[in-house]
Coordinates of C-alpha atoms in Angstrom, one line a residue:
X1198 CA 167.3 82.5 141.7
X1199 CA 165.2 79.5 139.9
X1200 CA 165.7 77.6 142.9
X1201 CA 164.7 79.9 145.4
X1202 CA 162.3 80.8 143.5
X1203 CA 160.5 77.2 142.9
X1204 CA 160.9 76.7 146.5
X1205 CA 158.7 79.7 147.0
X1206 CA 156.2 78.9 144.2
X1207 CA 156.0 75.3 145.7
X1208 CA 154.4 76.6 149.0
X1209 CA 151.6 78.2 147.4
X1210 CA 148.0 76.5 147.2
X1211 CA 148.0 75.9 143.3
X1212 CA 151.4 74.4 143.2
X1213 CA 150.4 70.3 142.7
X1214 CA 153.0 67.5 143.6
X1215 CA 153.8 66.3 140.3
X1216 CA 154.4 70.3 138.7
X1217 CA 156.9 70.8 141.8
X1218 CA 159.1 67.2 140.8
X1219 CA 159.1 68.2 137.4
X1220 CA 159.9 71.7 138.0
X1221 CA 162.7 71.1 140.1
X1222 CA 163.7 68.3 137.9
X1223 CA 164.0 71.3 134.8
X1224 CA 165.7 73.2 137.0
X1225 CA 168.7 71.1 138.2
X1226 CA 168.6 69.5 134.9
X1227 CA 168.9 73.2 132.6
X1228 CA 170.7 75.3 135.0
X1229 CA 171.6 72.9 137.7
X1230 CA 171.1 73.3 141.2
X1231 CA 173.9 75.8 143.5
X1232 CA 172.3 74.8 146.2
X1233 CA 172.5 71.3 146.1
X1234 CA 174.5 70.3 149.2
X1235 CA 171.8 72.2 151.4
X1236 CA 168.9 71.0 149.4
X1237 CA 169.9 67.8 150.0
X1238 CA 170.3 68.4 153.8
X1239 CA 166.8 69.4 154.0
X1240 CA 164.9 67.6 152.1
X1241 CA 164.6 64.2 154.8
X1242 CA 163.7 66.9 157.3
X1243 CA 161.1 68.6 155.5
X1244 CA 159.8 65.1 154.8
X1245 CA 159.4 64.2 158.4
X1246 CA 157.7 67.5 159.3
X1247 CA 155.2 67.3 156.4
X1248 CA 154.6 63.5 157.6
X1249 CA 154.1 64.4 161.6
X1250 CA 151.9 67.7 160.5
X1251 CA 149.8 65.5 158.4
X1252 CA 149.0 63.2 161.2
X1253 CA 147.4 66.3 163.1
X1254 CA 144.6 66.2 160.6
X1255 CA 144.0 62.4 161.2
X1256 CA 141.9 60.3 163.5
X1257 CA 144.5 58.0 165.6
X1258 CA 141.1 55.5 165.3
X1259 CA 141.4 55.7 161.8
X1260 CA 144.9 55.2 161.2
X1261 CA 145.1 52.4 163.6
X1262 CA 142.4 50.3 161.7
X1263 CA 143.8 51.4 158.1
X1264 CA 147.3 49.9 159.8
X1265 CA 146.0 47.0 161.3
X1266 CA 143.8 46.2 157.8
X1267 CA 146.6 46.3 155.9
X1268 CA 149.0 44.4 158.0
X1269 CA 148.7 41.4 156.7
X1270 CA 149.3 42.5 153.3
X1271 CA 152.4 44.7 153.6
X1272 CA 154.2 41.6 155.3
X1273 CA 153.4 39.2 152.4
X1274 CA 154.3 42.1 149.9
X1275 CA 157.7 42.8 151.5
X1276 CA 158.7 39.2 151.5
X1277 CA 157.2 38.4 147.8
X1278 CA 159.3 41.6 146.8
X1279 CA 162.4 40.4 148.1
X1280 CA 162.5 37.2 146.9
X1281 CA 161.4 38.2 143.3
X1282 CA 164.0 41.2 143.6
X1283 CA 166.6 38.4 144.4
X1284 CA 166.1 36.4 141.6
X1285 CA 165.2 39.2 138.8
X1286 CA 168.8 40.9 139.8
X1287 CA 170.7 37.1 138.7
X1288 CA 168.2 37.3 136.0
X1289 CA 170.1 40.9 134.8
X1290 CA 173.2 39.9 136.0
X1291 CA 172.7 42.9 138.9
X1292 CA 175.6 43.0 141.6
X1293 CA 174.2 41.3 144.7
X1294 CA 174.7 44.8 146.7
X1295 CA 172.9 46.6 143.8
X1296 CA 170.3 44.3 143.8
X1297 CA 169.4 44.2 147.3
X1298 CA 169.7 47.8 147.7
X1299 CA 166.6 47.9 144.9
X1300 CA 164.9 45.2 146.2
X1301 CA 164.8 46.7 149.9
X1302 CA 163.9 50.3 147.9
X1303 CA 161.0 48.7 146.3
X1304 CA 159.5 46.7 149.4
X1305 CA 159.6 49.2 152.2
X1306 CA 160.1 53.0 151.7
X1307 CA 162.4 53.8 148.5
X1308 CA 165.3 56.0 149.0
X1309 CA 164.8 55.9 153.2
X1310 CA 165.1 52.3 153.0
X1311 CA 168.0 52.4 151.3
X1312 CA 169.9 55.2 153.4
X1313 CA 168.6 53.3 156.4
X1314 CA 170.4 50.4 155.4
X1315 CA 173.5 51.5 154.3
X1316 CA 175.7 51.2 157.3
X1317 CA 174.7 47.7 157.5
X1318 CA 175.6 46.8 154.0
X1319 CA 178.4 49.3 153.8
X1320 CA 177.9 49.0 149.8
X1321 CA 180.1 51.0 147.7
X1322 CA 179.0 55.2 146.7
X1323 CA 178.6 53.9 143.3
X1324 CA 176.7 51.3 144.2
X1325 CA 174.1 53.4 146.7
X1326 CA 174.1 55.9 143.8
X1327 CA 173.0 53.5 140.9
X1328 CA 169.9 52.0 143.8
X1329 CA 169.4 55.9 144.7
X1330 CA 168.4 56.7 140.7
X1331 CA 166.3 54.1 140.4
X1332 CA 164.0 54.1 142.7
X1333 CA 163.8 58.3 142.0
X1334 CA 163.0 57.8 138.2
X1335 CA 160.7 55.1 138.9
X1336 CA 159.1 57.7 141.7
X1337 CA 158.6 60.5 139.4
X1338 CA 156.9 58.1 136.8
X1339 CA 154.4 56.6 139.8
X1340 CA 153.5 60.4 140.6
X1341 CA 151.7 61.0 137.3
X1342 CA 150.8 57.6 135.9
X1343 CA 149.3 56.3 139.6
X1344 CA 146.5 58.4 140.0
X1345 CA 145.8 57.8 135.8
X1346 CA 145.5 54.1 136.5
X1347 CA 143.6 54.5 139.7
X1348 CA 141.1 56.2 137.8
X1349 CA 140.7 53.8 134.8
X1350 CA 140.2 51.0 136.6
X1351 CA 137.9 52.5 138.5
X1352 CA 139.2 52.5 141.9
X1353 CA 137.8 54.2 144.8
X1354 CA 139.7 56.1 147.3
X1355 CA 140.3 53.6 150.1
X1356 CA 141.2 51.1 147.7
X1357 CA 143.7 53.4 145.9
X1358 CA 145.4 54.8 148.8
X1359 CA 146.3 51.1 150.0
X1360 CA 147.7 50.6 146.0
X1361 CA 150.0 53.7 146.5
X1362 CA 150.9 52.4 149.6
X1363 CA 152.0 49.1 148.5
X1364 CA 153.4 49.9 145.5
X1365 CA 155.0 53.1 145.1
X1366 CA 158.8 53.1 146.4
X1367 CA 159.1 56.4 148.2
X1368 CA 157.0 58.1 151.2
X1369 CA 157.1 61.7 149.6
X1370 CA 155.5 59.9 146.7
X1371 CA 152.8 58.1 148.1
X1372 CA 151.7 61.1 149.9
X1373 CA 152.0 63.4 146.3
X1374 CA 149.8 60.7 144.4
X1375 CA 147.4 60.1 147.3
X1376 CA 146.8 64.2 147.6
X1377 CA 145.8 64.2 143.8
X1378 CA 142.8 61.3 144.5
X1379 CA 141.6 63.0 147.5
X1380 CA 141.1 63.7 151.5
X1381 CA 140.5 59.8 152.2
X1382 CA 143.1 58.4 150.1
X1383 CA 145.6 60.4 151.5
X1384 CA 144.5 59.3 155.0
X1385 CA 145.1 55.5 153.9
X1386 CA 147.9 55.9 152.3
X1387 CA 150.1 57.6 154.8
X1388 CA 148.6 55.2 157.5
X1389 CA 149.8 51.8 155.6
X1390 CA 153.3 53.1 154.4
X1391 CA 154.3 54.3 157.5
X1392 CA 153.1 51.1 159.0
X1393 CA 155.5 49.6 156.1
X1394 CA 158.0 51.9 156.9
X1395 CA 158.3 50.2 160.7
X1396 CA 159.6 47.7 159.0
X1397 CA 163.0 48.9 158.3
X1398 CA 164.1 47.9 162.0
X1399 CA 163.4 44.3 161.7
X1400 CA 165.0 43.9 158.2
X1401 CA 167.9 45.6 159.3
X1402 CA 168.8 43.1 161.9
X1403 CA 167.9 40.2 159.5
X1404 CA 170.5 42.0 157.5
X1405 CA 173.0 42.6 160.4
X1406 CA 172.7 38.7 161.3
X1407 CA 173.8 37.9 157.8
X1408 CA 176.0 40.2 156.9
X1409 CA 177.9 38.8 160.5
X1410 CA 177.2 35.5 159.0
X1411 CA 178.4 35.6 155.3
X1412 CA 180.8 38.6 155.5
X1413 CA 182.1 37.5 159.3
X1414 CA 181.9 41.2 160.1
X1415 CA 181.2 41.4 164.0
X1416 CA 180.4 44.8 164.2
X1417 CA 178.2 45.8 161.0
X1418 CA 176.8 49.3 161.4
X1419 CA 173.3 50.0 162.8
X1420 CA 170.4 50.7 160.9
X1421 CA 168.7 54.0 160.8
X1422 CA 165.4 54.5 162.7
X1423 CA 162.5 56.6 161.3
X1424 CA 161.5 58.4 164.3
X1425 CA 159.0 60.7 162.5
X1426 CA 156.5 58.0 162.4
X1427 CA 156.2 58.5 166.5
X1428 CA 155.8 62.1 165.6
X1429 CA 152.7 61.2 162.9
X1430 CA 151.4 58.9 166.0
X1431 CA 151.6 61.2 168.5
X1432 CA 150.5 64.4 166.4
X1433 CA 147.3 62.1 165.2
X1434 CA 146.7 61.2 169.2
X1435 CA 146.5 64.5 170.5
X1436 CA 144.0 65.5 168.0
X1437 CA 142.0 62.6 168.5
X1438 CA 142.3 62.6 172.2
X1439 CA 141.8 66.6 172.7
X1440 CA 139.0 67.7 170.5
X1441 CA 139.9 71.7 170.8
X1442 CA 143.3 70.8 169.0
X1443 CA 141.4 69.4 166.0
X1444 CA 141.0 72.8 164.1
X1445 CA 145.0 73.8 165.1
X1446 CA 145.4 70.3 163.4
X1447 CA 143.7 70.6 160.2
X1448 CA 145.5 73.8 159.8
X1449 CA 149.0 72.2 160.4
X1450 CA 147.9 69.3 158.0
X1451 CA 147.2 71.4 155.3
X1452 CA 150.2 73.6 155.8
X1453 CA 152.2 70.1 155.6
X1454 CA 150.2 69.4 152.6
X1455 CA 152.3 72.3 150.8
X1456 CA 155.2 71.3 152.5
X1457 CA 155.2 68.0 151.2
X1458 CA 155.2 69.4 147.4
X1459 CA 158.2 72.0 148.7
X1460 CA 160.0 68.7 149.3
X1461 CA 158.9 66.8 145.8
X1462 CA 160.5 70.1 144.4
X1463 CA 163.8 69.4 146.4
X1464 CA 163.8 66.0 145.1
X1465 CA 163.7 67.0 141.4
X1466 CA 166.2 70.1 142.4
X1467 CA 168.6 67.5 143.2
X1468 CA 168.8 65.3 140.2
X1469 CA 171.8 65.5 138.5
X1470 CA 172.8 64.2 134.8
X1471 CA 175.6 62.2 137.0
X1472 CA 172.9 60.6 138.3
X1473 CA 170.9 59.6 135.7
X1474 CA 173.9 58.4 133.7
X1475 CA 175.0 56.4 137.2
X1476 CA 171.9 53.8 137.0
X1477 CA 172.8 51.6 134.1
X1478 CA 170.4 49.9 131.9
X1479 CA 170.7 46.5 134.1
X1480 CA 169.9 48.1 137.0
X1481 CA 167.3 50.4 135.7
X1482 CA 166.0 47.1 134.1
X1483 CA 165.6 45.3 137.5
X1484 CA 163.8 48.4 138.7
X1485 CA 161.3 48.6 136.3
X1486 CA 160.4 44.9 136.1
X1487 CA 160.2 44.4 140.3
X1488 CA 158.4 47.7 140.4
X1489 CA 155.6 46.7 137.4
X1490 CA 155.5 43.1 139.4
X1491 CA 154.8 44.5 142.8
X1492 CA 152.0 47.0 140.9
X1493 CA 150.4 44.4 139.3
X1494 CA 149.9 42.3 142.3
X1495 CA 149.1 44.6 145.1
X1496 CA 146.7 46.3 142.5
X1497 CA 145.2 42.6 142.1
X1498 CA 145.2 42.1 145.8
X1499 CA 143.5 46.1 147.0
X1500 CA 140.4 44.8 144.3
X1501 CA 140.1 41.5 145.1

């Protein structure tokens, strides 16, 4: 009944982001998780609810300038990441499928990233698995010591939502630290990492070229496409665009709010020991060392 149960809890205005991860982390860890194969299931589409319901409480003005503002810097931040995710995975001796799978986890959107690309790489389970536990440990971590750092160095909400964006692996993430520094950093946050998230597409092709290229597979499988970024466009137009829908929108945002932390609880729900004993010290060493890099600069580059 734990699981259930946390679910439940999770939905409830006190329950915050980083209690649900842990919690459902305890649980799967202590008692493990029966419902793991439906848990799994849900937990991408929950994420794409909570990120199209959020968009109902945002001004398309506003997420088009926060976009456009940070455009510059996600590109240069995706292609600094790669290359320094290449060379610190020789560095560790990191399989080149392992190492790519991180690298790409780190520069665009964590674990979606990685699932997107998949069928293009067609990596082994093993190795999906060991990228997979990475970027989750190193997701939990950014939930709680984020909005810490944020706070000592004294930034301020625009400036910290654009950190989270740039910096923190997964969408479900961003989102959970954003919440905890308020309305505006939210707003910015979800804004630049979906426009990171877009993304995806072009890699993927990059990725399909090469993979035709060094591999001389003609037919490498096609990319994933994260369509609930339309939905977050579309939901934020209407709002904008028909002012009578606004208060209906700030209702469905902040029920997507609690949603969100129902699917940080279904991320911790699902962690296994298997999982954790999957990622290696090499590759968990990769992780942490492209992941502090990337922090260190984008968090020089939102104060500069």
């Amino acid at each position: 009944m734990l699981v259930p149960l946390g679910a439940a809890l999770s939905l409830l205005p006190f329950a915050s982001t980083g209690l649900a991860l842990v919690g459902g982390g305890a649980v799967a860890l202590t008692v493990g998780n029966p419902y793991a194969k439906h848990t799994r299931r849900a937990m991408p589409v929950l994420l794409s609810l909570a990120v199209v319901g959020l968009g109902a409480g945002m001004d398309l003005r506003a997420v088009v300038h926060a976009g456009a503002q940070g455009l510059v810097t996600t590109l240069v931040s995706i292609s600094v990441c790669l290359l320094l995710g290449t060379v610190l995975a020789r560095m560790f001796r990191v399989s080149r499928s392992v190492g790519l799978l991180i690298s790409i986890g780190t520069a665009i959107c964590g674990g979606s990233a990685i699932a997107a690309v998949v069928p293009v790489l067609r990596p082994k389970e093993q190795e999906v698995s060991v990228a997979l536990g990475t970027v989750f440990l190193l997701n939990a971590v950014a939930l709680f010591v984020f909005p810490a750092v944020g706070h000592a160095v004294g930034l301020d909400a625009i400036q910290f939502g654009r950190w989270c964006a740039l910096a923190i692996h997964d969408t479900s993430s961003v989102v959970g630290a954003a919440l905890q520094y308020g309305a505006e950093a939210l707003e910015v946050a979800t804004t630049v990492k979906l426009a990171r998230a877009l993304w995806i597409a072009p890699l993927a092709l990059a990725l399909e070229a090469w993979q035709r290229r060094t591999q001389g597979q003609e037919n490498p499988g096609k990319a994933r496409k994260p369509w609930f970024i339309l939905g977050f466009v579309l939901a934020s137009a209407l709002v904008t665009w028909i002012p009578p829908l606004q208060p209906v929108g700030h209702t469905v945002a902040l029920v997507s709010k609690q949603v969100l932390v129902l699917t940080l609880f279904l991320l911790g729900a699902n962690l296994t020991s298997g999982t954790l004993r999957a990622v290696g010290l090499r590759p968990l060493a990769l992780g942490v060392g492209l992941w502090v890099c990337m922090a260190g600069l984008s968090l020089g580059a939102v104060q500069s």
